[in-house]
mmCIF file of C-alpha atoms in Angstrom:
data_model
loop_
_atom_site.group_PDB
_atom_site.id
_atom_site.type_symbol
_atom_site.label_atom_id
_atom_site.label_comp_id
_atom_site.label_asym_id
_atom_site.label_seq_id
_atom_site.Cartn_x
_atom_site.Cartn_y
_atom_site.Cartn_z
ATOM 1 C CA MET K 133 19.853 0.156 1.653
ATOM 2 C CA ASN K 134 23.278 -1.527 2.718
ATOM 3 C CA PHE K 135 26.358 0.293 1.519
ATOM 4 C CA ILE K 136 29.183 -1.970 2.160
ATOM 5 C CA GLY K 137 29.386 -3.515 -1.159
ATOM 6 C CA LYS K 138 29.566 -0.230 -3.051
ATOM 7 C CA LEU K 139 32.351 1.050 -0.620
ATOM 8 C CA ILE K 140 34.171 -2.358 -1.162
ATOM 9 C CA GLY K 141 33.819 -1.991 -4.731
ATOM 10 C CA ILE K 142 34.765 1.629 -5.200
ATOM 11 C CA ILE K 143 38.242 0.867 -3.298
ATOM 12 C CA VAL K 144 38.836 -2.480 -5.069
ATOM 13 C CA GLY K 145 38.146 -1.036 -8.327
ATOM 14 C CA PHE K 146 40.189 2.152 -7.607
ATOM 15 C CA LYS K 147 43.278 -0.104 -6.764
ATOM 16 C CA PHE K 148 43.094 -1.903 -10.036
ATOM 17 C CA GLY K 149 41.750 0.364 -12.411
ATOM 18 C CA GLY K 150 41.993 3.906 -11.331
ATOM 19 C CA PHE K 151 39.000 6.140 -11.529
ATOM 20 C CA PHE K 152 36.964 4.154 -14.250
ATOM 21 C CA GLY K 153 37.659 1.057 -12.228
ATOM 22 C CA ALA K 154 36.284 2.838 -9.080
ATOM 23 C CA ILE K 155 32.781 3.354 -10.933
ATOM 24 C CA PHE K 156 32.672 0.109 -12.396
ATOM 25 C CA GLY K 157 33.565 -1.555 -8.834
ATOM 26 C CA CYS K 158 30.695 0.897 -7.200
ATOM 27 C CA ILE K 159 28.149 -0.094 -9.847
ATOM 28 C CA LEU K 160 28.733 -3.901 -8.906
ATOM 29 C CA GLY K 161 28.791 -3.176 -5.237
ATOM 30 C CA HIS K 162 25.449 -1.542 -5.709
ATOM 31 C CA LEU K 163 24.095 -4.626 -7.248
ATOM 32 C CA ALA K 164 25.572 -6.678 -4.623
ATOM 33 C CA ASP K 165 24.113 -4.763 -2.020
ATOM 34 C CA LYS K 166 20.942 -4.657 -3.588
ATOM 35 C CA LYS K 167 20.738 -8.753 -3.599
ATOM 36 C CA LEU K 168 22.081 -8.814 -0.027
ATOM 37 C CA TYR K 169 19.139 -6.518 1.162
ATOM 38 C CA GLU K 170 16.591 -8.902 -1.033
ATOM 39 C CA LEU K 171 17.735 -11.959 0.906
ATOM 40 C CA GLY K 172 18.422 -10.359 4.062
ATOM 41 C CA ASN K 173 16.375 -11.256 7.223
ATOM 42 C CA VAL K 174 15.202 -8.691 9.683
ATOM 43 C CA GLY K 175 13.946 -9.054 13.293
ATOM 44 C CA SER K 176 10.480 -9.599 14.723
ATOM 45 C CA SER K 177 9.190 -10.257 18.073
ATOM 46 C CA LEU K 178 5.845 -11.309 17.124
ATOM 47 C CA PHE K 179 6.325 -13.428 14.058
ATOM 48 C CA GLY K 180 9.934 -14.926 14.777
ATOM 49 C CA HIS K 181 13.232 -13.936 15.704
ATOM 50 C CA ARG K 182 14.455 -13.578 12.254
ATOM 51 C CA VAL K 183 12.212 -13.409 9.139
ATOM 52 C CA SER K 184 12.483 -12.274 5.705
ATOM 53 C CA ARG K 185 11.195 -9.018 4.625
ATOM 54 C CA GLN K 186 8.773 -10.762 2.499
ATOM 55 C CA SER K 187 7.486 -13.059 5.231
ATOM 56 C CA LEU K 188 7.157 -9.825 7.715
ATOM 57 C CA PHE K 189 5.194 -8.071 5.181
ATOM 58 C CA MET K 190 2.730 -11.193 4.533
ATOM 59 C CA GLN K 191 2.489 -11.815 8.222
ATOM 60 C CA THR K 192 1.983 -8.023 9.397
ATOM 61 C CA THR K 193 -0.359 -7.767 6.349
ATOM 62 C CA PHE K 194 -2.692 -10.544 7.811
ATOM 63 C CA ALA K 195 -2.454 -9.613 11.287
ATOM 64 C CA VAL K 196 -3.583 -6.171 10.937
ATOM 65 C CA MET K 197 -6.508 -7.311 8.720
ATOM 66 C CA GLY K 198 -7.626 -9.900 11.497
ATOM 67 C CA HIS K 199 -7.244 -6.683 14.218
ATOM 68 C CA LEU K 200 -9.427 -4.779 11.584
ATOM 69 C CA SER K 201 -11.930 -7.427 11.337
ATOM 70 C CA LYS K 202 -12.340 -7.784 15.147
ATOM 71 C CA ALA K 203 -12.466 -3.897 15.462
ATOM 72 C CA LYS K 204 -16.033 -4.175 14.279
ATOM 73 C CA GLY K 205 -17.115 -6.067 17.201
ATOM 74 C CA ARG K 206 -16.889 -9.766 16.014
ATOM 75 C CA VAL K 207 -15.166 -11.367 13.097
ATOM 76 C CA THR K 208 -17.703 -12.649 10.583
ATOM 77 C CA ALA K 209 -17.548 -15.255 8.060
ATOM 78 C CA GLU K 210 -17.572 -12.674 5.709
ATOM 79 C CA ASP K 211 -14.354 -11.500 7.137
ATOM 80 C CA ILE K 212 -12.887 -14.799 7.074
ATOM 81 C CA ASP K 213 -14.069 -15.507 3.600
ATOM 82 C CA LEU K 214 -12.209 -12.154 2.424
ATOM 83 C CA ALA K 215 -9.064 -13.239 3.959
ATOM 84 C CA ASN K 216 -9.237 -16.927 2.511
ATOM 85 C CA SER K 217 -10.004 -15.281 -0.986
ATOM 86 C CA ILE K 218 -7.052 -12.949 -0.767
ATOM 87 C CA MET K 219 -4.942 -16.221 0.245
ATOM 88 C CA ASP K 220 -6.086 -17.918 -2.776
ATOM 89 C CA ARG K 221 -5.333 -15.076 -5.014
ATOM 90 C CA MET K 222 -1.839 -14.749 -3.696
ATOM 91 C CA GLN K 223 -1.568 -18.457 -4.464
ATOM 92 C CA LEU K 224 0.277 -19.241 -1.104
ATOM 93 C CA SER K 225 1.832 -22.432 -0.216
ATOM 94 C CA VAL K 226 0.873 -24.456 2.293
ATOM 95 C CA ASP K 227 3.378 -23.361 4.834
ATOM 96 C CA GLN K 228 2.597 -19.560 3.882
ATOM 97 C CA ARG K 229 -0.976 -20.031 4.025
ATOM 98 C CA LYS K 230 -0.518 -21.514 7.615
ATOM 99 C CA GLN K 231 1.481 -18.448 8.646
ATOM 100 C CA ALA K 232 -1.043 -16.126 7.102
ATOM 101 C CA GLN K 233 -3.823 -17.907 8.944
ATOM 102 C CA ALA K 234 -1.798 -17.683 12.218
ATOM 103 C CA ALA K 235 -1.142 -14.063 11.767
ATOM 104 C CA PHE K 236 -4.816 -13.113 11.116
ATOM 105 C CA THR K 237 -5.736 -15.208 14.271
ATOM 106 C CA ARG K 238 -3.231 -13.119 16.353
ATOM 107 C CA GLY K 239 -4.409 -9.997 15.005
ATOM 108 C CA LYS K 240 -7.665 -10.679 16.453
ATOM 109 C CA SER K 241 -6.723 -10.796 19.797
ATOM 110 C CA PRO K 242 -7.923 -7.853 22.211
ATOM 111 C CA ASP K 243 -4.366 -7.326 23.439
ATOM 112 C CA PHE K 244 -2.598 -7.458 19.861
ATOM 113 C CA PRO K 245 0.258 -4.777 20.011
ATOM 114 C CA ILE K 246 -0.969 -2.979 16.765
ATOM 115 C CA ARG K 247 1.610 -0.143 17.431
ATOM 116 C CA GLN K 248 4.606 -2.368 18.025
ATOM 117 C CA ALA K 249 3.525 -4.601 15.222
ATOM 118 C CA ILE K 250 3.766 -1.612 12.723
ATOM 119 C CA LYS K 251 6.714 -0.179 14.379
ATOM 120 C CA GLU K 252 8.674 -3.289 13.922
ATOM 121 C CA PHE K 253 7.372 -3.468 10.363
ATOM 122 C CA ARG K 254 8.577 0.147 9.413
ATOM 123 C CA ILE K 255 11.730 -0.945 10.734
ATOM 124 C CA GLY K 256 11.943 -4.230 8.893
ATOM 125 C CA CYS K 257 11.431 -2.300 5.592
ATOM 126 C CA GLY K 258 13.951 0.242 6.013
ATOM 127 C CA GLY K 259 11.494 3.056 6.137
ATOM 128 C CA ARG K 260 10.830 2.931 2.351
ATOM 129 C CA ASN K 261 8.011 5.195 1.983
ATOM 130 C CA ASP K 262 6.945 3.284 -1.327
ATOM 131 C CA LEU K 263 6.419 -0.246 0.520
ATOM 132 C CA LEU K 264 4.995 1.555 3.464
ATOM 133 C CA ARG K 265 2.555 3.381 1.393
ATOM 134 C CA VAL K 266 1.336 0.041 -0.506
ATOM 135 C CA PHE K 267 1.053 -1.573 2.992
ATOM 136 C CA LEU K 268 -1.376 1.071 4.178
ATOM 137 C CA GLU K 269 -3.241 1.099 0.848
ATOM 138 C CA ILE K 270 -3.731 -2.680 1.031
ATOM 139 C CA GLN K 271 -5.331 -2.176 4.774
ATOM 140 C CA ILE K 272 -7.392 0.734 3.710
ATOM 141 C CA GLN K 273 -8.704 -1.435 0.543
ATOM 142 C CA VAL K 274 -9.544 -4.580 2.844
ATOM 143 C CA ALA K 275 -11.350 -2.239 5.376
ATOM 144 C CA LEU K 276 -13.646 -0.949 2.201
ATOM 145 C CA SER K 277 -14.014 -4.348 0.928
ATOM 146 C CA ASP K 278 -17.600 -4.779 2.631
ATOM 147 C CA GLN K 279 -18.674 -1.117 1.194
ATOM 148 C CA GLU K 280 -18.639 0.378 4.797
ATOM 149 C CA LEU K 281 -15.871 2.241 6.686
ATOM 150 C CA HIS K 282 -16.787 1.371 10.479
ATOM 151 C CA LEU K 283 -15.447 4.140 12.881
ATOM 152 C CA ASN K 284 -13.162 1.490 14.960
ATOM 153 C CA GLU K 285 -11.705 0.632 11.571
ATOM 154 C CA LYS K 286 -11.022 4.164 10.635
ATOM 155 C CA GLU K 287 -9.271 4.636 13.788
ATOM 156 C CA ILE K 288 -7.114 1.625 13.768
ATOM 157 C CA LEU K 289 -6.295 2.798 9.945
ATOM 158 C CA PHE K 290 -5.102 6.044 11.578
ATOM 159 C CA ILE K 291 -3.033 4.175 14.129
ATOM 160 C CA VAL K 292 -1.312 2.257 11.324
ATOM 161 C CA ALA K 293 -0.890 5.511 9.138
ATOM 162 C CA GLU K 294 0.501 7.328 12.255
ATOM 163 C CA GLU K 295 3.295 4.714 12.991
ATOM 164 C CA LEU K 296 4.087 4.486 9.320
ATOM 165 C CA GLY K 297 4.990 8.180 9.406
ATOM 166 C CA TYR K 298 1.745 9.711 7.751
ATOM 167 C CA SER K 299 0.133 12.575 8.746
ATOM 168 C CA SER K 300 -3.492 13.160 9.538
ATOM 169 C CA PHE K 301 -3.553 15.205 6.229
ATOM 170 C CA GLN K 302 -1.867 12.376 4.287
ATOM 171 C CA PHE K 303 -4.071 9.677 5.564
ATOM 172 C CA GLU K 304 -7.120 11.651 4.723
ATOM 173 C CA GLN K 305 -5.807 12.397 1.058
ATOM 174 C CA MET K 306 -4.668 8.706 0.800
ATOM 175 C CA LEU K 307 -8.503 7.601 1.655
ATOM 176 C CA ALA K 308 -9.749 9.989 -1.083
ATOM 177 C CA MET K 309 -7.592 8.583 -3.471
ATOM 178 C CA ILE K 310 -8.593 5.124 -2.768
ATOM 179 C CA TYR K 311 -12.194 5.922 -2.562
ATOM 180 C CA ALA K 312 -11.810 7.327 -6.414
ATOM 181 C CA ALA K 313 -9.657 4.803 -7.390
ATOM 182 C CA ARG K 314 -12.393 2.300 -6.554
ATOM 183 C CA GLN K 315 -14.216 3.323 -9.549
ATOM 184 C CA PHE K 316 -11.530 2.427 -12.222
ATOM 185 C CA SER K 317 -11.536 -1.000 -10.589
ATOM 186 C CA GLN K 318 -15.303 -1.705 -10.457
ATOM 187 C CA GLY K 319 -16.038 -0.493 -13.787
ATOM 188 C CA GLY K 320 -18.412 2.045 -12.449
ATOM 189 C CA GLY K 321 -20.714 0.064 -10.102
ATOM 190 C CA PHE K 322 -20.716 0.856 -6.250
ATOM 191 C CA HIS K 323 -18.425 3.558 -5.090
ATOM 192 C CA TYR K 324 -17.885 5.751 -2.171
ATOM 193 C CA GLN K 325 -18.902 9.371 -2.742
ATOM 194 C CA TYR K 326 -16.087 11.061 -1.011
ATOM 195 C CA GLN K 327 -17.113 14.471 -1.326
ATOM 196 C CA GLN K 328 -20.125 13.762 0.952
ATOM 197 C CA TYR K 329 -17.929 11.882 3.284
ATOM 198 C CA GLN K 330 -15.941 15.120 3.727
ATOM 199 C CA GLN K 331 -18.736 17.546 3.778
ATOM 200 C CA GLN K 332 -21.462 15.924 5.422
ATOM 201 C CA GLY K 333 -19.637 13.148 7.316
ATOM 202 C CA TYR K 334 -20.980 9.487 7.301
ATOM 203 C CA GLN K 335 -24.454 8.354 8.514
ATOM 204 C CA GLN K 336 -24.659 6.418 11.665
ATOM 205 C CA HIS K 337 -25.211 2.879 10.596
ATOM 206 C CA SER K 338 -24.923 -0.598 12.746
ATOM 207 C CA GLY K 339 -22.574 1.005 15.228
ATOM 208 C CA GLY K 340 -20.367 2.390 12.618
ATOM 209 C CA TYR K 341 -20.641 4.740 9.801
ATOM 210 C CA GLN K 342 -21.449 4.051 6.083
ATOM 211 C CA GLY K 343 -20.551 6.328 3.245
ATOM 212 C CA ALA K 344 -23.302 7.839 0.776
ATOM 213 C CA ARG K 345 -23.874 5.394 -2.291
ATOM 214 C CA GLN K 346 -24.152 6.087 -5.817
ATOM 215 C CA SER K 347 -24.362 4.349 -8.940
ATOM 216 C CA ALA K 348 -22.114 5.899 -11.379
ATOM 217 C CA SER K 349 -21.981 5.286 -15.250
ATOM 218 C CA GLY K 350 -18.200 5.153 -15.183
ATOM 219 C CA PRO K 351 -15.129 6.805 -13.694
ATOM 220 C CA THR K 352 -15.295 10.847 -14.061
ATOM 221 C CA LEU K 353 -12.525 13.271 -14.749
ATOM 222 C CA GLU K 354 -13.122 14.517 -11.240
ATOM 223 C CA THR K 355 -12.079 11.130 -9.516
ATOM 224 C CA ALA K 356 -9.420 10.532 -12.273
ATOM 225 C CA TYR K 357 -7.818 13.909 -10.581
ATOM 226 C CA GLN K 358 -8.487 12.127 -7.202
ATOM 227 C CA VAL K 359 -6.901 9.272 -7.861
ATOM 228 C CA LEU K 360 -3.521 11.116 -8.579
ATOM 229 C CA GLY K 361 -4.053 13.453 -5.711
ATOM 230 C CA VAL K 362 -4.317 16.692 -7.805
ATOM 231 C CA SER K 363 -7.019 19.151 -8.708
ATOM 232 C CA ALA K 364 -8.677 20.249 -11.893
ATOM 233 C CA ASP K 365 -6.653 23.496 -11.380
ATOM 234 C CA ASP K 366 -3.275 21.923 -11.469
ATOM 235 C CA ASP K 367 -1.500 22.363 -14.990
ATOM 236 C CA ARG K 368 -0.374 19.690 -17.266
ATOM 237 C CA ASP K 369 3.275 19.429 -15.639
ATOM 238 C CA VAL K 370 2.078 18.984 -12.068
ATOM 239 C CA VAL K 371 -0.292 16.304 -13.214
ATOM 240 C CA LYS K 372 2.172 14.464 -15.184
ATOM 241 C CA ARG K 373 4.790 14.764 -12.201
ATOM 242 C CA ALA K 374 2.007 13.118 -9.852
ATOM 243 C CA TYR K 375 1.265 10.669 -12.122
ATOM 244 C CA ARG K 376 5.252 9.562 -12.710
ATOM 245 C CA LYS K 377 5.690 9.591 -8.808
ATOM 246 C CA LEU K 378 2.623 7.311 -8.170
ATOM 247 C CA MET K 379 3.660 4.892 -10.866
ATOM 248 C CA ASN K 380 7.077 5.129 -9.810
ATOM 249 C CA GLU K 381 6.104 4.001 -6.292
ATOM 250 C CA HIS K 382 3.880 1.320 -7.357
ATOM 251 C CA HIS K 383 6.177 -0.441 -9.834
ATOM 252 C CA PRO K 384 5.361 -4.051 -9.008
ATOM 253 C CA ASP K 385 9.208 -5.279 -9.939
ATOM 254 C CA LYS K 386 10.869 -2.705 -7.925
ATOM 255 C CA LEU K 387 8.229 -3.097 -5.044
ATOM 256 C CA VAL K 388 9.271 -6.624 -5.064
ATOM 257 C CA ALA K 389 12.854 -6.049 -4.912
ATOM 258 C CA LYS K 390 12.326 -4.166 -1.849
ATOM 259 C CA GLY K 391 10.494 -6.304 0.050
ATOM 260 C CA LEU K 392 6.880 -6.837 -1.237
ATOM 261 C CA PRO K 393 6.046 -10.618 -1.316
ATOM 262 C CA GLU K 394 5.751 -11.933 -4.976
ATOM 263 C CA GLU K 395 2.455 -13.353 -4.336
ATOM 264 C CA MET K 396 1.295 -9.478 -3.836
ATOM 265 C CA MET K 397 2.483 -8.425 -7.121
ATOM 266 C CA GLU K 398 -1.062 -8.775 -8.928
ATOM 267 C CA MET K 399 -2.306 -6.341 -6.176
ATOM 268 C CA ALA K 400 0.325 -3.851 -7.092
ATOM 269 C CA LYS K 401 -0.175 -4.296 -10.656
ATOM 270 C CA GLU K 402 -4.000 -3.378 -10.306
ATOM 271 C CA LYS K 403 -2.819 -0.194 -8.552
ATOM 272 C CA ALA K 404 -0.559 0.781 -11.316
ATOM 273 C CA GLN K 405 -3.599 0.077 -13.689
ATOM 274 C CA GLN K 406 -5.859 2.426 -11.748
ATOM 275 C CA ILE K 407 -3.186 5.243 -11.935
ATOM 276 C CA GLN K 408 -2.619 4.658 -15.708
ATOM 277 C CA ALA K 409 -6.216 4.713 -16.351
ATOM 278 C CA ALA K 410 -6.712 7.944 -14.374
ATOM 279 C CA TYR K 411 -4.106 9.681 -16.114
ATOM 280 C CA ASP K 412 -5.186 8.138 -19.523
ATOM 281 C CA LEU K 413 -8.704 9.651 -18.901
ATOM 282 C CA ILE K 414 -7.471 13.132 -17.908
ATOM 283 C CA CYS K 415 -5.071 13.150 -20.950
ATOM 284 C CA LYS K 416 -7.980 12.197 -23.256
ATOM 285 C CA VAL K 417 -10.452 14.887 -21.697
ATOM 286 C CA LYS K 418 -7.506 17.685 -21.807
ATOM 287 C CA GLY K 419 -6.481 16.706 -25.303
ATOM 288 C CA TRP K 420 -2.841 16.162 -23.753
ATOM 289 C CA LYS K 421 -0.288 14.365 -25.406
ATOM 290 C CA LYS K 422 0.848 11.585 -22.962
#
């Protein structure tokens, strides 16, 4: 985040109002810095010399989606339909849709510089962990949309995670949380049984790997814990801290202010709803007051 506005605000405020003037000036300067950050452009060697943070987020998202689709061997009609359905859901304008389609096509190229793209994206986002986390979560969810995680897809996702600064442990933990969260968004329909994935591995399937499937009657307490990244042995304070941290990281308005395209706000809302549903279930079963 820029700090020049706060610095000027403190100096001018102190000059005209002393200590309290400096405080007031710092507050105004912070608001100015925030607005300048939102409106500011960043550099990108792939999508234009100077682009807005929102445009960089959107174009990088669809480029990586294209790269994930190609990783399975060939881009299928289902992959293209999925990309178009996400564009429809985001209600992109004509120009935005052209940008997204161009980015998706570029991502399909065998020589697409995935590491360079993610490095520039990370810099463009100012290294903000909440934005980086949401970006990776979106890519994982896209890879799982066909109810299968191909081995090559996982390798690319790990490259993305690595370039965003996540360790292999953090990446696997995020996978577990998203596997579990799918129960809360799908009403107990198909979901991956992550424990079998960890303990038994995937079964070879069509050149990749397919998770063990199970029909569930609905979200369970175990998956609720996994959504929050905690265990059944954790006490109320630990669970509550994890819940609050995740809700803060996935607050739609805060994410948009930091660079998430407004068109992706609904995705952020859905994630926040999953987190809330998991916490509500834990509190209900445990008899905790929220």
